[in-house]
PDB file of C-alpha atoms in Angstrom:
ATOM      1  CA  MET A 277      44.386  15.827  33.022  1.00 78.00           C
ATOM      2  CA  ARG A 278      43.988  17.974  29.911  1.00 81.00           C
ATOM      3  CA  ILE A 279      44.672  15.008  27.674  1.00 83.00           C
ATOM      4  CA  GLY A 280      42.013  12.921  29.434  1.00 78.00           C
ATOM      5  CA  VAL A 281      39.378  15.646  29.125  1.00 75.00           C
ATOM      6  CA  THR A 282      40.288  16.206  25.472  1.00 79.00           C
ATOM      7  CA  LEU A 283      40.128  12.480  24.774  1.00 75.00           C
ATOM      8  CA  ALA A 284      36.722  12.159  26.540  1.00 74.00           C
ATOM      9  CA  LEU A 285      35.363  15.153  24.598  1.00 68.00           C
ATOM     10  CA  PHE A 286      36.662  13.686  21.321  1.00 70.00           C
ATOM     11  CA  ILE A 287      35.026  10.305  21.998  1.00 74.00           C
ATOM     12  CA  ALA A 288      31.704  11.901  23.039  1.00 67.00           C
ATOM     13  CA  THR A 289      31.471  14.071  19.937  1.00 69.00           C
ATOM     14  CA  ASN A 290      32.424  11.331  17.470  1.00 62.00           C
ATOM     15  CA  SER A 291      30.270   8.568  18.939  1.00 56.00           C
ATOM     16  CA  ALA A 292      27.256   9.835  16.937  1.00 55.00           C
ATOM     17  CA  ALA A 293      29.196   9.216  13.714  1.00 55.00           C
ATOM     18  CA  PHE A 294      29.399   5.505  14.507  1.00 56.00           C
ATOM     19  CA  ALA A 295      25.684   5.182  15.314  1.00 56.00           C
ATOM     20  CA  GLY A 296      23.224   3.727  12.816  1.00 56.00           C
ATOM     21  CA  GLY A 297      25.450   0.916  11.616  1.00 60.00           C
ATOM     22  CA  GLY A 298      23.255  -1.744  13.193  1.00 70.00           C
ATOM     23  CA  PHE A 299      20.074  -3.292  11.914  1.00 78.00           C
ATOM     24  CA  GLU A 300      16.609  -1.963  11.215  1.00 83.00           C
ATOM     25  CA  ILE A 301      13.219  -3.647  11.406  1.00 86.00           C
ATOM     26  CA  VAL A 302      11.104  -2.751   8.380  1.00 87.00           C
ATOM     27  CA  ILE A 303       7.503  -1.787   9.125  1.00 88.00           C
ATOM     28  CA  PRO A 304       5.351  -0.913   6.079  1.00 90.00           C
ATOM     29  CA  GLY A 305       3.740   2.516   6.039  1.00 89.00           C
ATOM     30  CA  ARG A 306       0.426   1.114   4.792  1.00 89.00           C
ATOM     31  CA  PRO A 307      -0.989  -2.330   5.566  1.00 85.00           C
ATOM     32  CA  GLY A 308      -1.062  -4.662   2.604  1.00 85.00           C
ATOM     33  CA  VAL A 309       1.611  -2.741   0.640  1.00 89.00           C
ATOM     34  CA  PRO A 310       4.910  -4.648   0.745  1.00 89.00           C
ATOM     35  CA  VAL A 311       8.354  -3.074   1.077  1.00 89.00           C
ATOM     36  CA  ILE A 312      10.477  -4.574  -1.702  1.00 89.00           C
ATOM     37  CA  ILE A 313      14.284  -4.454  -1.419  1.00 87.00           C
ATOM     38  CA  ASN A 314      16.176  -6.094  -4.294  1.00 86.00           C
ATOM     39  CA  GLY A 315      13.306  -8.461  -5.143  1.00 87.00           C
ATOM     40  CA  VAL A 316      12.707  -9.516  -1.526  1.00 90.00           C
ATOM     41  CA  ASP A 317       9.618  -8.582   0.467  1.00 91.00           C
ATOM     42  CA  ALA A 318      11.207  -7.003   3.550  1.00 89.00           C
ATOM     43  CA  SER A 319       7.957  -6.282   5.413  1.00 90.00           C
ATOM     44  CA  TYR A 320       8.438  -7.015   9.138  1.00 90.00           C
ATOM     45  CA  ALA A 321      11.938  -8.367   8.455  1.00 91.00           C
ATOM     46  CA  VAL A 322      15.383  -7.338   9.705  1.00 90.00           C
ATOM     47  CA  VAL A 323      17.546  -5.360   7.268  1.00 88.00           C
ATOM     48  CA  GLU A 324      21.257  -4.938   7.856  1.00 85.00           C
ATOM     49  CA  GLY A 325      23.543  -2.671   5.882  1.00 77.00           C
ATOM     50  CA  ASP A 326      24.827   0.876   5.583  1.00 63.00           C
ATOM     51  CA  TRP A 327      22.642   2.379   2.892  1.00 61.00           C
ATOM     52  CA  GLY A 328      20.322   5.293   2.246  1.00 60.00           C
ATOM     53  CA  LEU A 329      20.372   8.814   0.917  1.00 60.00           C
ATOM     54  CA  GLY A 330      22.286  10.211   3.884  1.00 62.00           C
ATOM     55  CA  LYS A 331      25.263   7.864   3.422  1.00 61.00           C
ATOM     56  CA  GLY A 332      28.263   8.549   1.216  1.00 63.00           C
ATOM     57  CA  THR A 333      28.726   4.895   0.265  1.00 65.00           C
ATOM     58  CA  HIS A 334      26.384   2.146  -0.805  1.00 67.00           C
ATOM     59  CA  VAL A 335      26.635  -1.306   0.699  1.00 72.00           C
ATOM     60  CA  GLU A 336      24.256  -4.006  -0.465  1.00 80.00           C
ATOM     61  CA  PRO A 337      21.650  -4.496   2.299  1.00 83.00           C
ATOM     62  CA  THR A 338      21.050  -7.939   3.721  1.00 86.00           C
ATOM     63  CA  VAL A 339      17.437  -8.920   4.457  1.00 89.00           C
ATOM     64  CA  TYR A 340      16.849 -11.515   7.173  1.00 90.00           C
ATOM     65  CA  GLY A 341      13.395 -13.084   7.273  1.00 89.00           C
ATOM     66  CA  GLY A 342      12.034 -11.724   3.976  1.00 88.00           C
ATOM     67  CA  ARG A 343      10.548 -13.758   1.180  1.00 89.00           C
ATOM     68  CA  TYR A 344      11.388 -13.708  -2.524  1.00 88.00           C
ATOM     69  CA  VAL A 345       8.951 -11.873  -4.773  1.00 86.00           C
ATOM     70  CA  ASP A 346       8.737 -12.971  -8.395  1.00 78.00           C
ATOM     71  CA  PRO A 347       8.721  -9.855 -10.626  1.00 74.00           C
ATOM     72  CA  VAL A 348       6.818 -11.735 -13.347  1.00 70.00           C
ATOM     73  CA  PRO A 349       4.119 -13.831 -11.663  1.00 66.00           C
ATOM     74  CA  ARG A 350       3.779 -17.349 -13.014  1.00 68.00           C
ATOM     75  CA  VAL A 351       0.086 -17.485 -13.816  1.00 65.00           C
ATOM     76  CA  GLY A 352      -1.610 -20.040 -15.997  1.00 66.00           C
ATOM     77  CA  HIS A 353      -2.786 -18.989 -19.425  1.00 69.00           C
ATOM     78  CA  TYR A 354      -5.994 -20.140 -21.053  1.00 66.00           C
ATOM     79  CA  TYR A 355      -6.003 -20.762 -24.776  1.00 68.00           C
ATOM     80  CA  PRO A 356      -9.501 -21.775 -25.996  1.00 70.00           C
ATOM     81  CA  SER A 357      -8.079 -23.355 -29.143  1.00 71.00           C
ATOM     82  CA  ALA A 358      -6.258 -25.974 -27.021  1.00 68.00           C
ATOM     83  CA  GLY A 359      -9.595 -27.559 -26.062  1.00 70.00           C
ATOM     84  CA  ARG A 360      -8.847 -27.705 -22.330  1.00 70.00           C
ATOM     85  CA  MET A 361     -10.907 -26.107 -19.533  1.00 67.00           C
ATOM     86  CA  PRO A 362      -9.389 -23.124 -17.715  1.00 66.00           C
ATOM     87  CA  GLY A 363      -7.927 -23.753 -14.267  1.00 66.00           C
ATOM     88  CA  TYR A 364      -9.992 -21.022 -12.636  1.00 69.00           C
ATOM     89  CA  GLY A 365     -12.580 -18.421 -13.540  1.00 69.00           C
ATOM     90  CA  ARG A 366     -16.120 -18.767 -14.800  1.00 71.00           C
ATOM     91  CA  LEU A 367     -17.249 -21.882 -16.573  1.00 71.00           C
ATOM     92  CA  GLU A 368     -17.827 -21.147 -20.237  1.00 72.00           C
ATOM     93  CA  ILE A 369     -20.547 -23.299 -21.785  1.00 79.00           C
ATOM     94  CA  GLU A 370     -20.743 -23.323 -25.563  1.00 82.00           C
ATOM     95  CA  PRO A 371     -24.398 -23.818 -26.637  1.00 85.00           C
ATOM     96  CA  PRO A 372     -25.150 -26.243 -29.464  1.00 90.00           C
ATOM     97  CA  SER A 373     -25.579 -24.760 -32.917  1.00 89.00           C
ATOM     98  CA  ASN A 374     -29.029 -26.346 -33.527  1.00 92.00           C
ATOM     99  CA  ARG A 375     -30.664 -24.867 -30.405  1.00 91.00           C
ATOM    100  CA  ARG A 376     -33.902 -22.882 -30.493  1.00 92.00           C
ATOM    101  CA  LEU A 377     -33.118 -19.165 -30.638  1.00 91.00           C
ATOM    102  CA  PRO A 378     -34.992 -16.634 -28.463  1.00 90.00           C
ATOM    103  CA  GLN A 379     -37.475 -14.126 -29.893  1.00 93.00           C
ATOM    104  CA  PRO A 380     -35.778 -11.127 -31.493  1.00 92.00           C
ATOM    105  CA  ALA A 381     -36.017  -7.933 -29.477  1.00 91.00           C
ATOM    106  CA  GLU A 382     -38.334  -5.144 -30.565  1.00 93.00           C
ATOM    107  CA  SER A 383     -36.741  -2.221 -32.348  1.00 92.00           C
ATOM    108  CA  TYR A 384     -35.846   0.731 -30.220  1.00 91.00           C
ATOM    109  CA  HIS A 385     -34.833   4.211 -31.281  1.00 90.00           C
ATOM    110  CA  GLU A 386     -34.580   7.387 -29.257  1.00 92.00           C
ATOM    111  CA  SER A 387     -33.061  10.750 -30.104  1.00 91.00           C
ATOM    112  CA  TRP A 388     -32.457  14.003 -28.292  1.00 91.00           C
ATOM    113  CA  SER A 389     -32.069  17.548 -29.570  1.00 91.00           C
ATOM    114  CA  ALA A 390     -31.830  21.046 -28.158  1.00 90.00           C
ATOM    115  CA  GLN A 391     -32.258  24.501 -29.636  1.00 88.00           C
ATOM    116  CA  SER A 392     -32.965  28.040 -28.489  1.00 84.00           C
ATOM    117  CA  ALA A 393     -36.393  29.657 -28.821  1.00 82.00           C
ATOM    118  CA  PRO A 394     -36.589  32.288 -31.596  1.00 82.00           C
ATOM    119  CA  LEU A 395     -36.201  35.856 -30.313  1.00 79.00           C
ATOM    120  CA  PRO A 396     -38.725  38.578 -31.253  1.00 76.00           C
ATOM    121  CA  ALA A 397     -37.651  41.355 -33.597  1.00 73.00           C
ATOM    122  CA  GLN A 398     -36.083  44.238 -31.687  1.00 69.00           C
ATOM    123  CA  SER A 399     -35.654  47.861 -32.649  1.00 65.00           C
ATOM    124  CA  ASN A 400     -32.998  50.232 -31.410  1.00 72.00           C
ATOM    125  CA  VAL A 401     -35.492  52.746 -29.981  1.00 70.00           C
ATOM    126  CA  PRO A 402     -38.312  51.528 -27.742  1.00 67.00           C
ATOM    127  CA  ILE A 403     -41.748  51.910 -29.215  1.00 72.00           C
ATOM    128  CA  ASP A 404     -43.137  53.763 -26.158  1.00 77.00           C
ATOM    129  CA  PRO A 405     -40.177  55.627 -24.580  1.00 74.00           C
ATOM    130  CA  PRO A 406     -40.514  56.868 -20.992  1.00 78.00           C
ATOM    131  CA  ALA A 407     -41.009  60.565 -20.312  1.00 82.00           C
ATOM    132  CA  ILE A 408     -37.867  62.627 -19.857  1.00 81.00           C
ATOM    133  CA  ILE A 409     -37.567  64.160 -16.404  1.00 80.00           C
ATOM    134  CA  TYR A 410     -34.997  66.889 -15.939  1.00 80.00           C
ATOM    135  CA  ALA A 411     -33.276  66.969 -12.570  1.00 77.00           C
ATOM    136  CA  PRO A 412     -33.074  70.394 -10.889  1.00 74.00           C
ATOM    137  CA  GLN A 413     -29.739  72.140 -11.020  1.00 74.00           C
ATOM    138  CA  ASP A 414     -28.659  72.399  -7.399  1.00 70.00           C
ATOM    139  CA  ASP A 415     -25.008  72.954  -6.704  1.00 65.00           C
ATOM    140  CA  ARG A 416     -24.575  72.763  -2.957  1.00 67.00           C
ATOM    141  CA  ARG A 417     -20.826  73.133  -3.043  1.00 68.00           C
ATOM    142  CA  ARG A 418     -20.969  76.855  -3.837  1.00 68.00           C
ATOM    143  CA  PRO A 419     -22.479  79.336  -1.434  1.00 69.00           C
ATOM    144  CA  PRO A 420     -25.629  81.059  -2.654  1.00 67.00           C
ATOM    145  CA  PRO A 421     -25.019  84.407  -4.365  1.00 70.00           C
ATOM    146  CA  PHE A 422     -25.681  87.564  -2.350  1.00 72.00           C
ATOM    147  CA  PRO A 423     -28.539  89.734  -3.507  1.00 71.00           C
ATOM    148  CA  ARG A 424     -27.447  93.055  -5.141  1.00 66.00           C
TER     149      ARG A 424
END
């Protein structure tokens, strides 16, 4: 009986160690931003493998249902010296050299500046000082002296 209970307790406590070895479905955190795993867009695909920061070993993950992402996109290049039209973009029209030119624009010039206004001359002593008023000496902290 003791062996059976010990065995059941051992299996119950170690079953969590075997969890997480299955597969995961990758859902991007932000729409339109792909999840790239080893050059494969794994958005909404199934990923199988024991990998991550919490694992002690690294096994190469397998992505089922992803699509290959080219790290260097194969875009066409436009070289004007080749004499061919670009495959996409705006249509560049080279005007003839003997065309009538438009009227030249009128001259335009504008400038800005900033400076402080000049200060009046100041003296250290005011010209018309205020009258001096002496405050009465009243010390309320001491009791009044007794008459003698």
